[in-house]
Short mmCIF file of C-alpha atoms in Angstrom, two decimals:
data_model
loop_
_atom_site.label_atom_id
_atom_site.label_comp_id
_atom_site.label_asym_id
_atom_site.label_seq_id
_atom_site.Cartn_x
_atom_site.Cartn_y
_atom_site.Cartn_z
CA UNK A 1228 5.12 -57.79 -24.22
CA UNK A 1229 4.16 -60.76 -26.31
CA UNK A 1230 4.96 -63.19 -23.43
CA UNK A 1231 2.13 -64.56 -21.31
CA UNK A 1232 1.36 -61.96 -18.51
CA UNK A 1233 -0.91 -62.37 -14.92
CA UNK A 1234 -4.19 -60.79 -14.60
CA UNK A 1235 -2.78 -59.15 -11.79
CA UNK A 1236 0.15 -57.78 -13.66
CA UNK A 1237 -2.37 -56.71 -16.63
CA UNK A 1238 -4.29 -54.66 -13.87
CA UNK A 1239 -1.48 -52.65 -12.88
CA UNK A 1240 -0.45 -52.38 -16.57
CA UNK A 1241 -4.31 -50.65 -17.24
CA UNK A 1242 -3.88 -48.08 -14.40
CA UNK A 1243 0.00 -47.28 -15.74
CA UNK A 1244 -1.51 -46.82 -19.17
CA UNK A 1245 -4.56 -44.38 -17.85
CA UNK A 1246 -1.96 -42.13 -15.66
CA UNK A 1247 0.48 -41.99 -19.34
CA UNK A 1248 -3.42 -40.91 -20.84
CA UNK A 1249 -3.76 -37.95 -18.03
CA UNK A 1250 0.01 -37.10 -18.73
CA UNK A 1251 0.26 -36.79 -22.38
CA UNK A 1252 -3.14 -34.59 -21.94
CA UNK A 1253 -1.38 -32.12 -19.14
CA UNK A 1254 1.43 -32.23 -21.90
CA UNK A 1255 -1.01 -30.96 -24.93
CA UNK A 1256 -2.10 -28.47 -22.49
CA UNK A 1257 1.04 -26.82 -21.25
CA UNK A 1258 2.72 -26.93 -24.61
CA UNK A 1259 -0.52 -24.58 -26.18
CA UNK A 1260 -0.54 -22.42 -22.75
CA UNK A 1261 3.19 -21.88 -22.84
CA UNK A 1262 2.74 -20.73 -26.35
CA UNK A 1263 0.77 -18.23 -25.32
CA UNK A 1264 3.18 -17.04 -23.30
CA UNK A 1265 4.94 -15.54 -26.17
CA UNK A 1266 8.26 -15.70 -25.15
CA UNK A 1267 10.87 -13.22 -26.67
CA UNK A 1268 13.37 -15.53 -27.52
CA UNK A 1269 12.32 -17.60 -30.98
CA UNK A 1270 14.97 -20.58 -29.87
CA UNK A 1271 13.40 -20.40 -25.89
CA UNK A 1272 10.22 -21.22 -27.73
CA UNK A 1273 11.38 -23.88 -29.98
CA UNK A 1274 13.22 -25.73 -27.03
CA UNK A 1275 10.29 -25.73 -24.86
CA UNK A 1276 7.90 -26.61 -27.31
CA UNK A 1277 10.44 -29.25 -28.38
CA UNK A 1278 10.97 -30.38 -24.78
CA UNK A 1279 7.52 -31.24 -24.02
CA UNK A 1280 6.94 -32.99 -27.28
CA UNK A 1281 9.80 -35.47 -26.48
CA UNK A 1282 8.73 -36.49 -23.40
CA UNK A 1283 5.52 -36.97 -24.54
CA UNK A 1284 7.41 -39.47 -27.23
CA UNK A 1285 9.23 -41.34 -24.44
CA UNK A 1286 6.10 -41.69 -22.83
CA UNK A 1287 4.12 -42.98 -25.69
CA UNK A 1288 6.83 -45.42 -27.01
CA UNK A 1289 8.09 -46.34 -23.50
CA UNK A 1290 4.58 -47.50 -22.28
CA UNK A 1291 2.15 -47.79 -25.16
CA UNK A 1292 4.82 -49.40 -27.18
CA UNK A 1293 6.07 -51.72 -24.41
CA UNK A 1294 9.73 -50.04 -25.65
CA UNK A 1295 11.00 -50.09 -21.63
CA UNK A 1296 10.60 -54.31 -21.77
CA UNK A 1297 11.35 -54.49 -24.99
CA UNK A 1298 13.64 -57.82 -26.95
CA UNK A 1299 17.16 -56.88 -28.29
CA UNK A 1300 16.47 -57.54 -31.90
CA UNK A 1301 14.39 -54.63 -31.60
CA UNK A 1302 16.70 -51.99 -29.60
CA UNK A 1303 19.51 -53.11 -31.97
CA UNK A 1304 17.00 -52.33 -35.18
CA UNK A 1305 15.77 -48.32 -33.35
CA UNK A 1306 19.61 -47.85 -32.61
CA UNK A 1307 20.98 -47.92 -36.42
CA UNK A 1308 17.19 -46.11 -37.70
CA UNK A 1309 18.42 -43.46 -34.97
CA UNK A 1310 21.85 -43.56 -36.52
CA UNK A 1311 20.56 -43.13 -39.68
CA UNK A 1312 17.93 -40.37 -38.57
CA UNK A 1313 20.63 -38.48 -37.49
CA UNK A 1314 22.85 -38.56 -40.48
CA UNK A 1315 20.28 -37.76 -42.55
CA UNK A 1316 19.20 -34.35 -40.42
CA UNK A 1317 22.76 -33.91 -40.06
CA UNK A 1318 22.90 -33.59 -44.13
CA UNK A 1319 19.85 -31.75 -44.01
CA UNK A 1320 21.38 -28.82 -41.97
CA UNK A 1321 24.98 -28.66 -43.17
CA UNK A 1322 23.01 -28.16 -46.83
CA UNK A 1323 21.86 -25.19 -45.37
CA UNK A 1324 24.42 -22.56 -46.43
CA UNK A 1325 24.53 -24.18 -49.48
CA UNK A 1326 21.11 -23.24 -50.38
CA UNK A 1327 19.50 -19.75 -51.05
CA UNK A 1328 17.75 -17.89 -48.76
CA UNK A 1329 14.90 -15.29 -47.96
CA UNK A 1330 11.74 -14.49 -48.86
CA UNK A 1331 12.17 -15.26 -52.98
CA UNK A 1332 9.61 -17.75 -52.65
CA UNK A 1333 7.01 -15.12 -52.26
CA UNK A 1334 5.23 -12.56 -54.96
CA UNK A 1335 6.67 -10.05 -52.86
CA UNK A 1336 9.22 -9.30 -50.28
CA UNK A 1337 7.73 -7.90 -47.48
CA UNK A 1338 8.39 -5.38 -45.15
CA UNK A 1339 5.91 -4.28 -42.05
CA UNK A 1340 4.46 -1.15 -41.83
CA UNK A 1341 4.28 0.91 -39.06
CA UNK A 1342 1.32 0.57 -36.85
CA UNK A 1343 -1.10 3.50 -37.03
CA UNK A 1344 -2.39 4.81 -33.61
CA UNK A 1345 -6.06 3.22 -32.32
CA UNK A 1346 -8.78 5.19 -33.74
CA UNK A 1347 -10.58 6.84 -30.86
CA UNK B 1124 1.50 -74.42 -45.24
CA UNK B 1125 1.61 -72.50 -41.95
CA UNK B 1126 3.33 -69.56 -41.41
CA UNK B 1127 6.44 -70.05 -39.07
CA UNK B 1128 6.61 -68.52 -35.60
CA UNK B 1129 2.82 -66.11 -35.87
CA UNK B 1130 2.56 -67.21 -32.28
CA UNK B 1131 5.34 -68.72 -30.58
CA UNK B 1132 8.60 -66.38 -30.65
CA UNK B 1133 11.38 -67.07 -32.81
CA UNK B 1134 14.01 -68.60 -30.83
CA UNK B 1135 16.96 -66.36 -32.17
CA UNK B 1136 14.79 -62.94 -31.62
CA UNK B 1137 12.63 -63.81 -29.05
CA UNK B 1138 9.87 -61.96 -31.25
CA UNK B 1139 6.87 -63.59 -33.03
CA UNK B 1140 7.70 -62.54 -36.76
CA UNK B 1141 4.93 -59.88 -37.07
CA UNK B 1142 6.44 -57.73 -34.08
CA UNK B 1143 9.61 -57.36 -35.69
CA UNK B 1144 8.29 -56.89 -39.08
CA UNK B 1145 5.92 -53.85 -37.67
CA UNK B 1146 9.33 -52.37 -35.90
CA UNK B 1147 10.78 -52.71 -38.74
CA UNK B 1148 8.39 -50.81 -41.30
CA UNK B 1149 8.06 -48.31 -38.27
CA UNK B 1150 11.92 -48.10 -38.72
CA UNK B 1151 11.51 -47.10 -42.30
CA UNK B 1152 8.36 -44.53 -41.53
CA UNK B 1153 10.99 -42.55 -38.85
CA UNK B 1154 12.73 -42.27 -41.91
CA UNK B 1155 10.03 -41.02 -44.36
CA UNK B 1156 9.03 -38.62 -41.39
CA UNK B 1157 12.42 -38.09 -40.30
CA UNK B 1158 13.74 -36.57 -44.02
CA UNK B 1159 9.84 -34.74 -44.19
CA UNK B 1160 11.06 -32.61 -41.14
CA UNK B 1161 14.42 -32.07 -41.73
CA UNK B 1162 13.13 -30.49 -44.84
CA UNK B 1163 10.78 -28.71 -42.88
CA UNK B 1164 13.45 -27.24 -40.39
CA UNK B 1165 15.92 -26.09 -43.51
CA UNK B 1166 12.98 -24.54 -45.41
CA UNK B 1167 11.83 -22.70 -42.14
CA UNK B 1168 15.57 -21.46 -40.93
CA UNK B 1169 16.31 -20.12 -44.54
CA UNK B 1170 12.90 -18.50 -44.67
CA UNK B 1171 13.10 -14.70 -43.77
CA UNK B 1172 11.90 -14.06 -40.48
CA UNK B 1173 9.12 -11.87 -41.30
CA UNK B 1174 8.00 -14.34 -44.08
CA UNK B 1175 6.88 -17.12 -42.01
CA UNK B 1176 3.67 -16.67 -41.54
CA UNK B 1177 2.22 -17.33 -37.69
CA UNK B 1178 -1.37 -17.72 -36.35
CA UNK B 1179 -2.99 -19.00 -39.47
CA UNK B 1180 -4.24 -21.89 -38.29
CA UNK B 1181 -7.28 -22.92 -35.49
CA UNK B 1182 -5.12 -24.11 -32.05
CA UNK B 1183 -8.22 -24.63 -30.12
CA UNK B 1184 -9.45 -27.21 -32.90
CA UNK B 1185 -5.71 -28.67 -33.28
CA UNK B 1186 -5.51 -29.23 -29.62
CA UNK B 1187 -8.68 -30.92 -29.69
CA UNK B 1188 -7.52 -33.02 -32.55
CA UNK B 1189 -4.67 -34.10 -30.26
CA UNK B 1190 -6.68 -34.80 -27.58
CA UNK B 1191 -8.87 -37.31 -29.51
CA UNK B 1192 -5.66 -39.01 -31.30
CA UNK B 1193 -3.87 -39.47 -27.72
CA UNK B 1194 -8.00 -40.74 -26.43
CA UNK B 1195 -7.58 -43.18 -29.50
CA UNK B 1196 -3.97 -44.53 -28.31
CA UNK B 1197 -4.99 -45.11 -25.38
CA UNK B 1198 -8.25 -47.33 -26.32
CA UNK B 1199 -6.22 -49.49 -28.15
CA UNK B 1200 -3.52 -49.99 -25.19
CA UNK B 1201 -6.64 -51.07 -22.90
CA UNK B 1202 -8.16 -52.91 -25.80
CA UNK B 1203 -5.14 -55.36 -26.13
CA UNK B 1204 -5.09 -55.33 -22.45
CA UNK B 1205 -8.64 -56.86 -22.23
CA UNK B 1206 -8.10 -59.34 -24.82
CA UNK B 1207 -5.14 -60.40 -22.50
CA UNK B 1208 -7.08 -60.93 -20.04
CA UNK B 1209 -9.80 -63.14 -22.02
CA UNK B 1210 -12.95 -60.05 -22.49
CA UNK B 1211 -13.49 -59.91 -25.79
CA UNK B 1212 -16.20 -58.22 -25.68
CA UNK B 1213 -14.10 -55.06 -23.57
CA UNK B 1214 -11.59 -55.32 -26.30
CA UNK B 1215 -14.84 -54.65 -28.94
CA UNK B 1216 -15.53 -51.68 -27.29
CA UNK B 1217 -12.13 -50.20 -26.56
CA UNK B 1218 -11.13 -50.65 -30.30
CA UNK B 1219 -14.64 -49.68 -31.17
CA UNK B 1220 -13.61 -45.91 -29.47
CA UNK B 1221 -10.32 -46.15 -30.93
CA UNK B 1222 -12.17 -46.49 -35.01
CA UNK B 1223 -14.87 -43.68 -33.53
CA UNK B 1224 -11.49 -41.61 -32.45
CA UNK B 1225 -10.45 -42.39 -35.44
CA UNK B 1226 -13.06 -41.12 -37.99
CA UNK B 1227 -13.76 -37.87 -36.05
CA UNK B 1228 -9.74 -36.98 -36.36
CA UNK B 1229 -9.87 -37.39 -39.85
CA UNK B 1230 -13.85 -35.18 -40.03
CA UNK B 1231 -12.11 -32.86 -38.06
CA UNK B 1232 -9.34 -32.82 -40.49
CA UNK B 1233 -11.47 -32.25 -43.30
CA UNK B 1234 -13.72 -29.35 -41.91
CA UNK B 1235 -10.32 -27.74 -41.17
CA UNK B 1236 -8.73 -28.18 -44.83
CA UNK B 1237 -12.28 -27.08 -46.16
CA UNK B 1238 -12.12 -23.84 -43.78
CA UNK B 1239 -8.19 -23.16 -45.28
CA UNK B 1240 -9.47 -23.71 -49.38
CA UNK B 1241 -11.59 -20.91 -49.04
CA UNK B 1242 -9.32 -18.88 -46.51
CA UNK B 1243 -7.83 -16.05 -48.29
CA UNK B 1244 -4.31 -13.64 -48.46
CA UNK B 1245 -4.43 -10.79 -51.05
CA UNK B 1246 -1.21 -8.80 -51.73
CA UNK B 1247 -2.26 -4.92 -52.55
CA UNK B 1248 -0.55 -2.75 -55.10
CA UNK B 1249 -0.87 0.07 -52.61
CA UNK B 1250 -1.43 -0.17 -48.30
CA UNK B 1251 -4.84 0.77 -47.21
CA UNK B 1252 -6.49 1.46 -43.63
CA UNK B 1253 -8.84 -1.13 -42.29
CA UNK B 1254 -10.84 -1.00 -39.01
CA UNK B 1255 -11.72 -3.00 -36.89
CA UNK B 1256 -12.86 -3.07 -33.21
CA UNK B 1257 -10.85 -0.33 -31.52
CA UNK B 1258 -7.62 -0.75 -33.94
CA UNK B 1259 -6.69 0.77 -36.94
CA UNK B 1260 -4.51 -0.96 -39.15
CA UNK B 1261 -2.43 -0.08 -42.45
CA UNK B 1262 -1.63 -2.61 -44.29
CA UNK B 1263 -0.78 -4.16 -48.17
CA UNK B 1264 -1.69 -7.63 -47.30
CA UNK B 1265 -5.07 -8.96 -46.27
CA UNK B 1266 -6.04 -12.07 -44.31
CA UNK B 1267 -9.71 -13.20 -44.67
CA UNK B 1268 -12.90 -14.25 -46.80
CA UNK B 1269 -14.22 -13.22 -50.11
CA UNK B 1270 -17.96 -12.67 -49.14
CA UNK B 1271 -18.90 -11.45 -52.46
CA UNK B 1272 -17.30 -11.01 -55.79
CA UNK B 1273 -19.29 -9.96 -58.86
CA UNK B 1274 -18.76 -10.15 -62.54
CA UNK B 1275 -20.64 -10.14 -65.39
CA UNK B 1276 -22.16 -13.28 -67.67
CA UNK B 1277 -23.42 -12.98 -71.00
CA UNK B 1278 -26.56 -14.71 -71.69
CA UNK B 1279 -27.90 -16.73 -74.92
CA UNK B 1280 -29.09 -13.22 -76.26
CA UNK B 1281 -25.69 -11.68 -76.24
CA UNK B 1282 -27.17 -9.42 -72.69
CA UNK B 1283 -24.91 -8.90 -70.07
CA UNK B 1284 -26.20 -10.07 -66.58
CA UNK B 1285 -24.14 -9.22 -63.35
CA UNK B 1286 -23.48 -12.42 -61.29
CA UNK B 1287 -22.72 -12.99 -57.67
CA UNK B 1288 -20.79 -15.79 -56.08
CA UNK B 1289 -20.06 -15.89 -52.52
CA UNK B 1290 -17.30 -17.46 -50.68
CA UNK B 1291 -15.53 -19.40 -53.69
CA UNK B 1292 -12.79 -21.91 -53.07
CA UNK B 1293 -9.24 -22.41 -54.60
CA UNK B 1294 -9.70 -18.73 -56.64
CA UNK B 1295 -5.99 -17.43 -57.52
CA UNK B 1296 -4.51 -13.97 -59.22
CA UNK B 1297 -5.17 -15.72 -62.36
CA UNK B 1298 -9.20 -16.45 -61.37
CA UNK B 1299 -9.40 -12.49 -61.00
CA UNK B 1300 -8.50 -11.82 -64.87
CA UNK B 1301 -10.55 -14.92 -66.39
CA UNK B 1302 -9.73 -16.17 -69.58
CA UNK B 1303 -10.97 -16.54 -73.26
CA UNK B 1304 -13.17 -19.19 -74.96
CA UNK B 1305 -10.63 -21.42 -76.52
CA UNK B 1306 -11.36 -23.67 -79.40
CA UNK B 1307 -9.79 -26.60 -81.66
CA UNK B 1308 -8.95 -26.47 -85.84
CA UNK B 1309 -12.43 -27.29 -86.19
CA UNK B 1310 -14.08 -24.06 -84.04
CA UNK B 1311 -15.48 -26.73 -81.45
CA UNK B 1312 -15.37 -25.23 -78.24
CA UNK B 1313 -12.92 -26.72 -75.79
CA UNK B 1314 -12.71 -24.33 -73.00
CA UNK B 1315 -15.23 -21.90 -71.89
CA UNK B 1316 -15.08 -18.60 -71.28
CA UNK B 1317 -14.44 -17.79 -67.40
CA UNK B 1318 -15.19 -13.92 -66.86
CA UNK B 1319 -12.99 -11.63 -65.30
CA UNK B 1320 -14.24 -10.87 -61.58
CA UNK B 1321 -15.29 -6.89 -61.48
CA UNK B 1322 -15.58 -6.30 -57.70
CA UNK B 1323 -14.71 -8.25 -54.73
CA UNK B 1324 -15.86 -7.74 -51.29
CA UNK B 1325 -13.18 -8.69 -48.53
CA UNK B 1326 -13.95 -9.56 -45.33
CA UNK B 1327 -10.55 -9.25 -43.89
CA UNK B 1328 -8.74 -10.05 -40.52
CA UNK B 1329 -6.11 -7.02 -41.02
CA UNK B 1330 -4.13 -8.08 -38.04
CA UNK B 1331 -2.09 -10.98 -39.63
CA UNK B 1332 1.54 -9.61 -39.99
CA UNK B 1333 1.11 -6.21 -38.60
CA UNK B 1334 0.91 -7.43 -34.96
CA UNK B 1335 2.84 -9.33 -32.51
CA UNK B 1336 1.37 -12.73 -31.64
CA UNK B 1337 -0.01 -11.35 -28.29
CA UNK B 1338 -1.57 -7.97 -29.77
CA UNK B 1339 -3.32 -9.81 -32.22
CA UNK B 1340 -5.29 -11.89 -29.44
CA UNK B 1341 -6.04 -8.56 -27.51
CA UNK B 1342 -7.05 -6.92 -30.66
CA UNK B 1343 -9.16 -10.19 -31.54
CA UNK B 1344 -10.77 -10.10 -28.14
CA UNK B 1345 -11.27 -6.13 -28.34
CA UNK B 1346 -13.29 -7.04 -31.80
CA UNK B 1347 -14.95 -9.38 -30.45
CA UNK B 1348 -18.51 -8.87 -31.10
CA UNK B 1349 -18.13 -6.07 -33.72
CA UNK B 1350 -18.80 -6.75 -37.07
CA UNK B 1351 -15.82 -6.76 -39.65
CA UNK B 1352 -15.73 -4.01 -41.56
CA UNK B 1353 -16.03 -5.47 -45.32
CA UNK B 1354 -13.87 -3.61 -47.81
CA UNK B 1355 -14.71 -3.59 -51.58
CA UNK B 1356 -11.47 -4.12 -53.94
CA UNK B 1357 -11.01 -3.94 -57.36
CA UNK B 1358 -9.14 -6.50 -59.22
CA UNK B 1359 -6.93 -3.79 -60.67
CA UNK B 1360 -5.86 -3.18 -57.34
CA UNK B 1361 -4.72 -6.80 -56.62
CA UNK B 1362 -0.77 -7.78 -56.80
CA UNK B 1363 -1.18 -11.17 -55.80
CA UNK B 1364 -4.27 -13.31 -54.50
CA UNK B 1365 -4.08 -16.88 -53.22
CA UNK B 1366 -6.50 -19.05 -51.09
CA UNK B 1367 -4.54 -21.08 -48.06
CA UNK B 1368 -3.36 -24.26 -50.36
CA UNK B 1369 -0.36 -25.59 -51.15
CA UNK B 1370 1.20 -22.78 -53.34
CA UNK B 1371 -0.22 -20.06 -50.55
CA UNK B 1372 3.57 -20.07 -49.38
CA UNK B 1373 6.32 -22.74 -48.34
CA UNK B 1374 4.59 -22.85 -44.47
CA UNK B 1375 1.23 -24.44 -46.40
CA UNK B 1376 3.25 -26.36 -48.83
CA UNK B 1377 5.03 -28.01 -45.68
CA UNK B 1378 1.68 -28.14 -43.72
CA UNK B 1379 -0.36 -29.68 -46.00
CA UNK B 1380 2.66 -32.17 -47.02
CA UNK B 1381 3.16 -33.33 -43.37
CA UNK B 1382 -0.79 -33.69 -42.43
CA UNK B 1383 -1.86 -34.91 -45.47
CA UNK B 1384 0.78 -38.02 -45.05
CA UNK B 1385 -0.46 -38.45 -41.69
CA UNK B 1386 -3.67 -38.24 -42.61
CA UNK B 1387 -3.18 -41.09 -44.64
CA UNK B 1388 -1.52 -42.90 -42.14
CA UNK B 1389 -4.49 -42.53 -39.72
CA UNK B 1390 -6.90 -43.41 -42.64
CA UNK B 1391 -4.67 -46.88 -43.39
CA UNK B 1392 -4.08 -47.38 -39.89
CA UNK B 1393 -7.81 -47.27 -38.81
CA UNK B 1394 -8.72 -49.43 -41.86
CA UNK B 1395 -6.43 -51.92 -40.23
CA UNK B 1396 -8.04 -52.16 -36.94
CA UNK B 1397 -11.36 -51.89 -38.40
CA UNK B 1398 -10.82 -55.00 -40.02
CA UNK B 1399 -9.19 -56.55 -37.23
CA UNK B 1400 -12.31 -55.24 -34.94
CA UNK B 1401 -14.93 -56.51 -37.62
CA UNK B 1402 -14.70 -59.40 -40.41
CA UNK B 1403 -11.55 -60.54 -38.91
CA UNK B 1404 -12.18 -61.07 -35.40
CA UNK B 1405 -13.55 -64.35 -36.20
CA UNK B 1406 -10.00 -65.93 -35.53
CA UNK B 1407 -10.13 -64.83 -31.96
CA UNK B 1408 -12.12 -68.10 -31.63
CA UNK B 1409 -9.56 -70.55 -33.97
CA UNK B 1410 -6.32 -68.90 -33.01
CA UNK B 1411 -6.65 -66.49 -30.02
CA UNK B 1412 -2.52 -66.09 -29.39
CA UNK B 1413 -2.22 -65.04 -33.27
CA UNK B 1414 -5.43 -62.67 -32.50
CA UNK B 1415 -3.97 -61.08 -29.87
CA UNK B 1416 -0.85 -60.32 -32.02
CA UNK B 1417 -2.46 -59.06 -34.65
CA UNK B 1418 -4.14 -56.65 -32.24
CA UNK B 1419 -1.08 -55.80 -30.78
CA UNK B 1420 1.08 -55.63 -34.07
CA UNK B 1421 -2.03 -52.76 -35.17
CA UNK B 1422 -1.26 -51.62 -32.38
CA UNK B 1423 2.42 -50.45 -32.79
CA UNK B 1424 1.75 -48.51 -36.03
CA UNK B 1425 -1.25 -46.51 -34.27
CA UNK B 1426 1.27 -45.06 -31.63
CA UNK B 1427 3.51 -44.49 -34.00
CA UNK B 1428 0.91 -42.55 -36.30
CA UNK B 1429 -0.08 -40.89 -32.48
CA UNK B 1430 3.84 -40.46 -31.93
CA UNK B 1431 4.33 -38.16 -35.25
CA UNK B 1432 1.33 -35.89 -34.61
CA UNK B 1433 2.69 -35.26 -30.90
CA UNK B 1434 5.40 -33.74 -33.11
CA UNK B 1435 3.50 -32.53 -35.82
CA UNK B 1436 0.99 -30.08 -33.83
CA UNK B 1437 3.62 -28.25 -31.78
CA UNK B 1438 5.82 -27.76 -34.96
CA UNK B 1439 2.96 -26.59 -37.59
CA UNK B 1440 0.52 -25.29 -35.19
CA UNK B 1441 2.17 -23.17 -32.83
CA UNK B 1442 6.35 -22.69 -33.50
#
């Protein structure tokens, strides 16, 4: 975006950038009401939540950071920090059975109790 | 001597030299944040699944936070837009928002960290039954405030004098016992006596880990209203007491980690534009083309810093 851009073209840039605004807000909002949802499946939940979040990402680079017009130098730089990102979580995850588990960070391991009945 | 290409774009990159340099530090922070939450993801899938503690943290005042860091983004977007377009003095109040957005992320921030310091968890030796509202609960672990705690002082005439203190922050298992004077080789005094705390009186939320996500909000809204039923306990009683910090558990080691590096992003990031905004706007008369790169170049890192709460709330706050 650093190249010299009509007013006119500025204009429609503004009302682009105020619809992202609205978007990213509808985003916030489902992700918290569709956490209230509570949803039995744990990996449902994360994938959802997930979801939203990334297209709330696209959205913020693609149009606040100019990333849909950007220059090659910088594509070619985000595709080898992707690389790289990946790797690295890739490293991250295959450590995993490698690793202890469980609750032996905590004082104590806990078990729930069973609910008592509502007092009447 | 001038610095090379600050307005016109190299001819190899097509990029002015600050616009690649940002992308590239921006490269290295998806890193920094990258490794952050892969740690995150390998400490959370190890972690029992009862251990991971859920609903200890304020959504309403998260998802307000988010609200004003996406407001902030967006200022700065229309802010470089109206210094394309010549309005300086639009751009001053855009950017203006964006520093206002700014500060009342990072006050909101702090209210929220205070709120956790003097939060409380308190591991029983034995379960108990706490009321509250139309639900019963039996429990060995307490969520909630220490309204009172006594313990006793001993004044200049060697009298014992019972003391109150109410709401402490940061108090731990160890605060409970107290400890002994301690002095050097030379019987100089070098730490003073902290007294062992007699009596505490909990305030408690019993319906942290006893409840499924959804009961607890009906039992919330049941209490609603009602007062909570404080509960005295002895420190005899206590297996473990921490305040929410750091070594609470590994979800508040990760939480405060991640937001407390963002945090510090936001605070460079505004102190950036507020520079820009302020003393340094006097080059938008020598060198408006450089100006409007700078802007834009401040620009990039505050989406990015916008970019990593997006992920940050729904990961912390809610999963």
């Amino acid at each position: 975006m650093s190249d010299a851009h009509s007013h006119a073209e500025i204009q429609k840039h503004k009302k682009i950038y105020l619809l992202i605004f609205g978007a990213l807000l509808v985003g916030t909002f489902v992700t918290v009401w569709l956490n209230s949802i509570h949803f039995e499946s744990f990996t449902l939940t994360v994938s959802i939540a997930l979801f939203v979040a990334s297209i709330k990402a696209l959205l913020v680079a693609g149009f606040f950071m100019h990333l849909l017009s950007e220059k090659k130098a910088i594509y070619s730089t985000l595709a080898v920090t992707g690389c790289f990102l990946v790797v690295m979580m890739f490293i991250f995850i295959w450590s995993r059975d490698a690793l202890p588990t469980g609750g032996d960070y905590f004082a104590t391991k806990y078990t729930p109790l069973p609910m008592t009945a509502p007092a009447k | 001597m001038d610095i090379p290409y600050t307005t016109k774009a190299r001819p190899d990159t097509g990029l002015f030299n600050a616009k690649l340099g940002i992308w590239l530090f921006l490269a290295s922070e998806v890193m920094l944040f990258g490794a952050l939450f892969s740690s995150y993801i390998l400490l959370r899938v190890g972690a029992d699944p009862d251990s991971w503690p859920h609903g200890l943290l304020n959504i309403p005042i998260g998802t307000f936070n988010t609200t004003v860091l996406i407001a902030s983004s967006v200022t700065v977007v229309l802010g470089w837009a109206a210094l394309q377009m010549g309005d300086f003095k639009k751009y001053r109040i855009y950017q203006g928002i964006t520093i206002l957005c700014a500060l009342g992320f990072l006050g909101i921030k702090s209210f929220e960290y205070a709120d956790k310091f003097k939060h409380y968890e308190v591991w029983l030796k034995t379960p108990i039954t706490v009321k509250h509202g139309d639900k019963e609960v039996t429990t060995d672990r307490l969520i909630g405030h220490i309204d009172e705690a006594t313990f006793k002082v001993k004044q200049a005439d060697g009298q014992l004098v019972d003391k109150t203190v109410h709401n402490p922050y940061f108090w731990s298992t160890k605060r409970l016992a107290g400890s002994p004077e301690e002095k050097d080789a030379s019987g100089k005094v070098t730490k003073a006596q902290v007294p062992a705390i007699e009596s505490i009186k909990f305030g408690p939320d019993p319906f942290h880990y006893t409840m499924s996500m959804k009961d607890m909000a009906h039992a919330k809204q049941q209490a609603a209203g009602h007062a909570h039923e404080t509960i005295e306990i002895k420190p005899a009683d206590v297996q473990r007491l921490s305040a929410f910090v750091p070594a609470h558990s590994t979800f508040f080691a990760v939480y405060f980690t991640l937001t407390a590096l963002h945090g510090l992003h936001v605070l460079g990031g505004a102190l950036v534009i507020a520079y820009i905004w302020g003393p340094g706007a006097k080059m938008w008369k020598t060198d408006p083309q450089r100006y409007i790169n700078r802007v834009e170049v401040s620009g990039l890192f505050w989406h990015f810093v916008d970019l990593v709460w997006i992920f940050l709330f729904p990961v912390i706050y809610l999963l």
